[in-house]
Structure formats: C-alpha cells, structure tokens
Coordinates of C-alpha atoms in Angstrom, one line a residue:
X14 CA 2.6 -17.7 -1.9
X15 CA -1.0 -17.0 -0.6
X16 CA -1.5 -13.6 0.6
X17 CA -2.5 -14.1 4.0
X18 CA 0.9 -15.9 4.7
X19 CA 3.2 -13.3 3.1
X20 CA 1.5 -11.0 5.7
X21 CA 2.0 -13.2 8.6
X22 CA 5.8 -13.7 7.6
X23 CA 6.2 -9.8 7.3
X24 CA 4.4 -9.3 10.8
X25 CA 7.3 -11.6 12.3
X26 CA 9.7 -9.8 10.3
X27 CA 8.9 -6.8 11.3
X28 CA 9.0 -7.3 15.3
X29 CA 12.6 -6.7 15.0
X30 CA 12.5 -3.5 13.6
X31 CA 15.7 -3.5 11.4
X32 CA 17.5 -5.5 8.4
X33 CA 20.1 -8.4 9.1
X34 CA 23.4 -6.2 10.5
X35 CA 25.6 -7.7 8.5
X36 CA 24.0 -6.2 5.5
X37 CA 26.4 -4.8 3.2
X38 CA 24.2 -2.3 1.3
X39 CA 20.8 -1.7 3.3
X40 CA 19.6 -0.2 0.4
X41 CA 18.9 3.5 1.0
X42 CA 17.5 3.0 4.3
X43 CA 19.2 4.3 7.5
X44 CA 17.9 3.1 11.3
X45 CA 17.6 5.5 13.8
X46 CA 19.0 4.9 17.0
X47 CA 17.0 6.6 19.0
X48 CA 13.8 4.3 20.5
X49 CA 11.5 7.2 21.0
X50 CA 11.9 7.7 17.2
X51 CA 11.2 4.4 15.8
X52 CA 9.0 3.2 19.0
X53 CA 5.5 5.1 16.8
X54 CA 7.2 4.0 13.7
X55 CA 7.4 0.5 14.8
X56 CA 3.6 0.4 16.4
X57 CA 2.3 2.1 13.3
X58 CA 3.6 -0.7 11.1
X59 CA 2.1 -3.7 13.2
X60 CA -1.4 -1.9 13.4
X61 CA -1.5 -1.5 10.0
X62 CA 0.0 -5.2 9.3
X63 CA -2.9 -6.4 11.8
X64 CA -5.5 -5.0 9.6
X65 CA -4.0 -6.0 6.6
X66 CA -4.3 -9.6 7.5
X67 CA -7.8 -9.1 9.3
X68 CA -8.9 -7.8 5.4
X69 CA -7.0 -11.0 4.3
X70 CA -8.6 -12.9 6.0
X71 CA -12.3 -11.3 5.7
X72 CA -14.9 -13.4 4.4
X73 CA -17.0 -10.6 3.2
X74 CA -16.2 -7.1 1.4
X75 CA -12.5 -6.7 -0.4
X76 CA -9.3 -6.0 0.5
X77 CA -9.2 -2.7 0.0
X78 CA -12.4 -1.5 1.4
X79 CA -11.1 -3.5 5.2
X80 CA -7.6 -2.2 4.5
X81 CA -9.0 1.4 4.6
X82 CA -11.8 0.8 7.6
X83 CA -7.5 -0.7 9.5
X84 CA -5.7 2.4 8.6
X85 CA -8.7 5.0 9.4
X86 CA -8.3 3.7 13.0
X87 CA -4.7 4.2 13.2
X88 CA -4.8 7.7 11.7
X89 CA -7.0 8.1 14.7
X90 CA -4.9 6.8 17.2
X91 CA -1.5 8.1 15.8
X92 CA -1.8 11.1 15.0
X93 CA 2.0 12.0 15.9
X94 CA 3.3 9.5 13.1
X95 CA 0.4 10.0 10.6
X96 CA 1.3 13.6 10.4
X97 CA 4.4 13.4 10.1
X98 CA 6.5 13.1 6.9
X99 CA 9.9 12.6 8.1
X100 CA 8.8 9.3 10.0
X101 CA 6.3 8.4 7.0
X102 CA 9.4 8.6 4.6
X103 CA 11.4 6.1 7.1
X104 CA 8.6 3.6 7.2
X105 CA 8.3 3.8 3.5
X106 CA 12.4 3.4 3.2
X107 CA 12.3 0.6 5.7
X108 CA 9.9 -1.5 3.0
X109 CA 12.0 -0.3 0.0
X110 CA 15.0 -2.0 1.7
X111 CA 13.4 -4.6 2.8
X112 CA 11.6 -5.7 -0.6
X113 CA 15.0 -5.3 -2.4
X114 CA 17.1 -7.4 0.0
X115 CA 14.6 -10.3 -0.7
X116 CA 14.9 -10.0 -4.8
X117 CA 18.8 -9.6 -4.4
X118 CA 18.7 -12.8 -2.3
X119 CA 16.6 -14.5 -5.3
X120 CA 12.9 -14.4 -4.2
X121 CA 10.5 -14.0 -7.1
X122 CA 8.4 -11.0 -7.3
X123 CA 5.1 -12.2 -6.0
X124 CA 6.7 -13.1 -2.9
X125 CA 7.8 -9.7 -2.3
X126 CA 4.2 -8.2 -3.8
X127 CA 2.9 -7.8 0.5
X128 CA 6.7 -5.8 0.9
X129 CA 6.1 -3.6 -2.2
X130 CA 2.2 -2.7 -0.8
X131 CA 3.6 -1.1 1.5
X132 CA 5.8 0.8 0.3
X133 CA 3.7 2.2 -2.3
X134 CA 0.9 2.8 0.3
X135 CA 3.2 5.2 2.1
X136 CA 5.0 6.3 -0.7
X137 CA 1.1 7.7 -1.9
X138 CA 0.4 9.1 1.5
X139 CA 3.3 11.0 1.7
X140 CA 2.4 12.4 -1.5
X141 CA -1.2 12.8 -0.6
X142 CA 0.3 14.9 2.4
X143 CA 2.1 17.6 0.7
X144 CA 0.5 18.0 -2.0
X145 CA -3.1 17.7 -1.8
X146 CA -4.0 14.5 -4.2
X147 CA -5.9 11.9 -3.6
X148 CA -4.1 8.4 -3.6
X149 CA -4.9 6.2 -6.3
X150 CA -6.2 2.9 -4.4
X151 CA -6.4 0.1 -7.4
X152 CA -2.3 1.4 -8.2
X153 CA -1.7 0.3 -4.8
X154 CA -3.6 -2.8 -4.3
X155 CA -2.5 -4.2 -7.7
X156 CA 1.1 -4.6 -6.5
X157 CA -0.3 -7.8 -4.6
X158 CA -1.1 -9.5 -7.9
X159 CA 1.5 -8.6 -10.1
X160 CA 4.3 -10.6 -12.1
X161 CA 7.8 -10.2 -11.2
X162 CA 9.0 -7.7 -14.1
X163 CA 6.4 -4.9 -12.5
X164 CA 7.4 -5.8 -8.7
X165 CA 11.4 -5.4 -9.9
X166 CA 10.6 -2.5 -11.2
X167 CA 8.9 -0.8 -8.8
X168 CA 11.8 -1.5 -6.3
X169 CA 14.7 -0.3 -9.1
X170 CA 13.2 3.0 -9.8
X171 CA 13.2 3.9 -6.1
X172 CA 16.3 3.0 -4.8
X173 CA 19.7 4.8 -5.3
X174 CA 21.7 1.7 -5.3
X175 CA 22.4 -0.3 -8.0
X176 CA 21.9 -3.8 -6.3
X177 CA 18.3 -4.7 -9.0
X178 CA 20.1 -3.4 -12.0
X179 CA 21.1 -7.0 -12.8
X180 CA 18.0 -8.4 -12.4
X181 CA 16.1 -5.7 -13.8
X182 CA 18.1 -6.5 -17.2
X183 CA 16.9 -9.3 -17.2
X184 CA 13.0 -8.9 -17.1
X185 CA 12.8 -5.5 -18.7
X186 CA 11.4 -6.5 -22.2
X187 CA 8.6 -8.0 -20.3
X188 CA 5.3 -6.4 -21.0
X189 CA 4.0 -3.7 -18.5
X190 CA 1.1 -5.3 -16.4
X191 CA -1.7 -3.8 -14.8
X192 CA -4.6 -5.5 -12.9
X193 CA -8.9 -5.6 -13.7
X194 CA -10.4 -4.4 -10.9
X195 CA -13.9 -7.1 -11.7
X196 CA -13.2 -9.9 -9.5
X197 CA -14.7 -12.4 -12.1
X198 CA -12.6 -11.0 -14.9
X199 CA -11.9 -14.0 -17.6
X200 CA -8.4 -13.4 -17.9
X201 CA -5.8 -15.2 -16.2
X202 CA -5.2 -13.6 -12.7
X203 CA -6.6 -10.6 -14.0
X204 CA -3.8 -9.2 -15.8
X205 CA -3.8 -7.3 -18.4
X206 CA -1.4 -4.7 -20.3
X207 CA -1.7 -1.7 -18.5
X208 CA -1.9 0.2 -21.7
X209 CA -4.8 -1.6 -22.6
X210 CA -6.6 -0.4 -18.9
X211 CA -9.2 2.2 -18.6
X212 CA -9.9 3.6 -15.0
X213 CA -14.0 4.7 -13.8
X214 CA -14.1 8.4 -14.8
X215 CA -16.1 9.3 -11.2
X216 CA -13.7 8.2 -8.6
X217 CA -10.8 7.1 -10.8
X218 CA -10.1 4.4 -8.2
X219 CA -10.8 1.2 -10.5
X220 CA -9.3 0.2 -13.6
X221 CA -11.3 -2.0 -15.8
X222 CA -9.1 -4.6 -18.5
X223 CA -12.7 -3.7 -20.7
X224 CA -16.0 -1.9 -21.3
X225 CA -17.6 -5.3 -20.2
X226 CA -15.5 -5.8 -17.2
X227 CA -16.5 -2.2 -16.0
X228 CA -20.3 -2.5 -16.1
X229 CA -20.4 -6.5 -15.1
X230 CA -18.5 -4.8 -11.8
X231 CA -20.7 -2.2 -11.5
X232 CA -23.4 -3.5 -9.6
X233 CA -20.7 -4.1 -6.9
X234 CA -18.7 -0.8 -7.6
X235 CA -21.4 1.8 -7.4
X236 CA -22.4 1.0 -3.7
X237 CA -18.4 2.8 -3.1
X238 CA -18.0 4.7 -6.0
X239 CA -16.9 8.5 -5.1
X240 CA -18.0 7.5 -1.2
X241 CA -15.0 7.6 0.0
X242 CA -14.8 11.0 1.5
X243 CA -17.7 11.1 3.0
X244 CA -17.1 7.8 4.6
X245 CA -13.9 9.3 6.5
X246 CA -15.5 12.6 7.2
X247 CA -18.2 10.5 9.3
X248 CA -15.8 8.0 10.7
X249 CA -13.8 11.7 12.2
X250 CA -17.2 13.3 12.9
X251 CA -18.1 10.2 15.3
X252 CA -14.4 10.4 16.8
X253 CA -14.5 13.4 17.8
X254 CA -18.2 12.7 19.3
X255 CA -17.3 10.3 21.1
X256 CA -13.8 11.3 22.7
X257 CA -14.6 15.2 22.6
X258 CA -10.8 15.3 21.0
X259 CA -10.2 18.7 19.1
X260 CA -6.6 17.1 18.4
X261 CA -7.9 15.9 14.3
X262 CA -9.9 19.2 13.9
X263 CA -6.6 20.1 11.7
X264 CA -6.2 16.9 10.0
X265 CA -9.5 16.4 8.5
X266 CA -9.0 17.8 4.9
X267 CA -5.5 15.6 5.0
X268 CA -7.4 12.4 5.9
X269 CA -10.3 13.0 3.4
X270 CA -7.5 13.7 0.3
X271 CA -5.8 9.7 1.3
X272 CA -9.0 7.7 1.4
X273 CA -9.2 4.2 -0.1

C-alpha cells in the first residue's frame, strides 16, 4: 500500500476519535470522556496527519525533512498538548491500539507501517521530554518501510496484552531489519540487517547499509547534517518576532532536544 494512501485512510480514521465500541480488548488504551481533554488531542493528530501527507506528497526534499518543517508549526500552535506528557502518552496509546487491532484483524505489517510512525514518533518525544535526548529521526522513519516481523514487533513489545503473541510466534525467527538511509541504495527496498547498519557519527540521524552508501549520500546529507538545532532555534526566534509571544520562551531547549 503506497504511502500517501495509508495516510489518507488513517486521516479518515482518525475523525472519529476512538476504536470500534464493540472492541473486546482495546489494547491498553483507555478514552477519555471528557471533550475538553481529547478536543487538543484530537486537533494535534489531524495537524500532524496533514503534514504528513503534504511531505508525502512533496515533489522536492524528503519525508523527514517536510515531516519536521509540519510538526515545528504545531509545537507552535499547541503548546498546551506539546508540553504535556500525560496527553502525549494518550495520543501515543491511541496508535498502539490502533496498529494492533489491524494486525489482530490480519493486516500485514506494511499496511500498518503509517500506524506504527506514529506511535514511535510520540513514543520518542515523550522521551525526548523527560529526559533530555535527542530523538533518533531515521529509527522513526524506517518504520514506514519495514517488513512485517519488525512492524509485529514493535507493536508486541509495547502492549500489555497478549493479543500479537500468536502472531509474533510466528515471524520471530525472521531476521531483524533496519533501513539505508541513501535513497539510491542497490538493495531491495533498502533493507538491510540492522546489525549490519552503521549510523553518521556527527548527527547520528542516518544509518547507512555501507561505507559506500554513506559517502554516495553525502552530497545530499551534509546540506542537514547536525543543522537541526539551529534550524528550530531560528524557526522559534522568528515566532516569537513576529507574534511578540513570550509563551515558548520556556520550551525552547525542549524543542531543540526533538528535532528531525
């Protein structure tokens, strides 16, 4: 399934706000039921799904690099969701859920690869938030091109139900994947053991299937390489310029630490 489609099916999905009622295990997540609680929430997640598929669907630059201009202007405009955890972690148990009611119902992996983005983008915030380390942007972005063993995986080992273990049986001899960050990498779909992956030792952001991989993606690399911060520190700089707000004064060493 092409990328920019299983965005636009997860932007319908998600208008609703909740799973299918008659769920009998939801899978670790629990809706609120007050609207001012999930009314952020539920605006957060379609302003990030918007620029998701606006990245998609990009004809210049790469995902990640349009993901992170998306989610910059939400931090700005959200400030009440993006700082806090507890809604973060309900957003982030929201896409657990729903990733693992579509592999329970049979869907293969890379259907579900959009679901599991997701997840571990705010799974990585969240972390970024308390404890002060920079999120790992290839780990995230890999999820959309991975097989089904990794995507099964990554749902098992974060739920507290048992509802993957009898898939997870099945495809845990399976080799541990991992994506090469060079677009024109020769192998198929770019995977590669993940053992086998190096990552660039200035900005440890990419992770390279070889030596050669590395310096043919260089040229492209570089222009971003170890950028990031100062990227986000301008973007907040002109912000603040420009409405006069004093509101992100506070946040501005949090947003620097979760750059893409």
């Amino acid at each position: 399934m092409a990328l920019e489609r299983q965005l636009k099916e997860l932007q319908l999905s998600e208008r609703g706000g909740s799973l299918a009622a008659e769920d009998q295990c939801m899978h670790g997540w629990c809706p609120w039921l007050g609207e001012d609680e999930t009314e952020g929430c539920k605006q957060l997640c379609d302003e990030m799904l918007n620029a998701a598929v606006e990245a998609a669907e990009a004809d210049v630059g790469d995902f990640i690099d349009k993901f992170a201009h998306g989610m910059q202007t939400s931090q700005m405009k959200r400030v009440d969701v993006w700082g806090d955890v507890k809604k973060l972690e309900h957003i982030k148990s929201y896409f657990l859920s729903a990733g693992t009611k579509k592999l329970v119902e049979g869907s293969d992996g890379e259907d579900v690869a959009v679901i599991a983005y997701f997840a571990r983008f705010f799974e990585q915030y969240i972390e970024s938030f308390e404890e002060r380390k920079p999120m790992s942007a290839a780990k995230t972005y890999e999820l959309l091109f991975l097989d089904h063993r990794t995507i099964v995986s990554f749902f098992k080992n974060r739920i507290e139900c048992k509802c993957l273990d009898e898939e997870y049986q099945k495809v845990k001899d399976m080799p541990k994947l991992g994506i090469c960050s060079n677009f024109d990498c020769k192998l198929p779909k770019r995977r590669v053991e993940r053992s086998k992956l190096h990552c660039c030792s200035k900005c440890r952001q990419r992770d390279y299937c070889s030596r050669e991989c590395q310096k043919a993606d260089w040229s492209n690399h570089k222009k971003r390489c170890g950028m990031s911060e100062k990227l986000v520190e301008k973007e907040l700089q002109k912000y603040r310029e420009q409405n006069k707000c004093s509101e992100l004064e506070g946040a501005t060493v949090h947003v620097v630490q979760v750059s893409l």
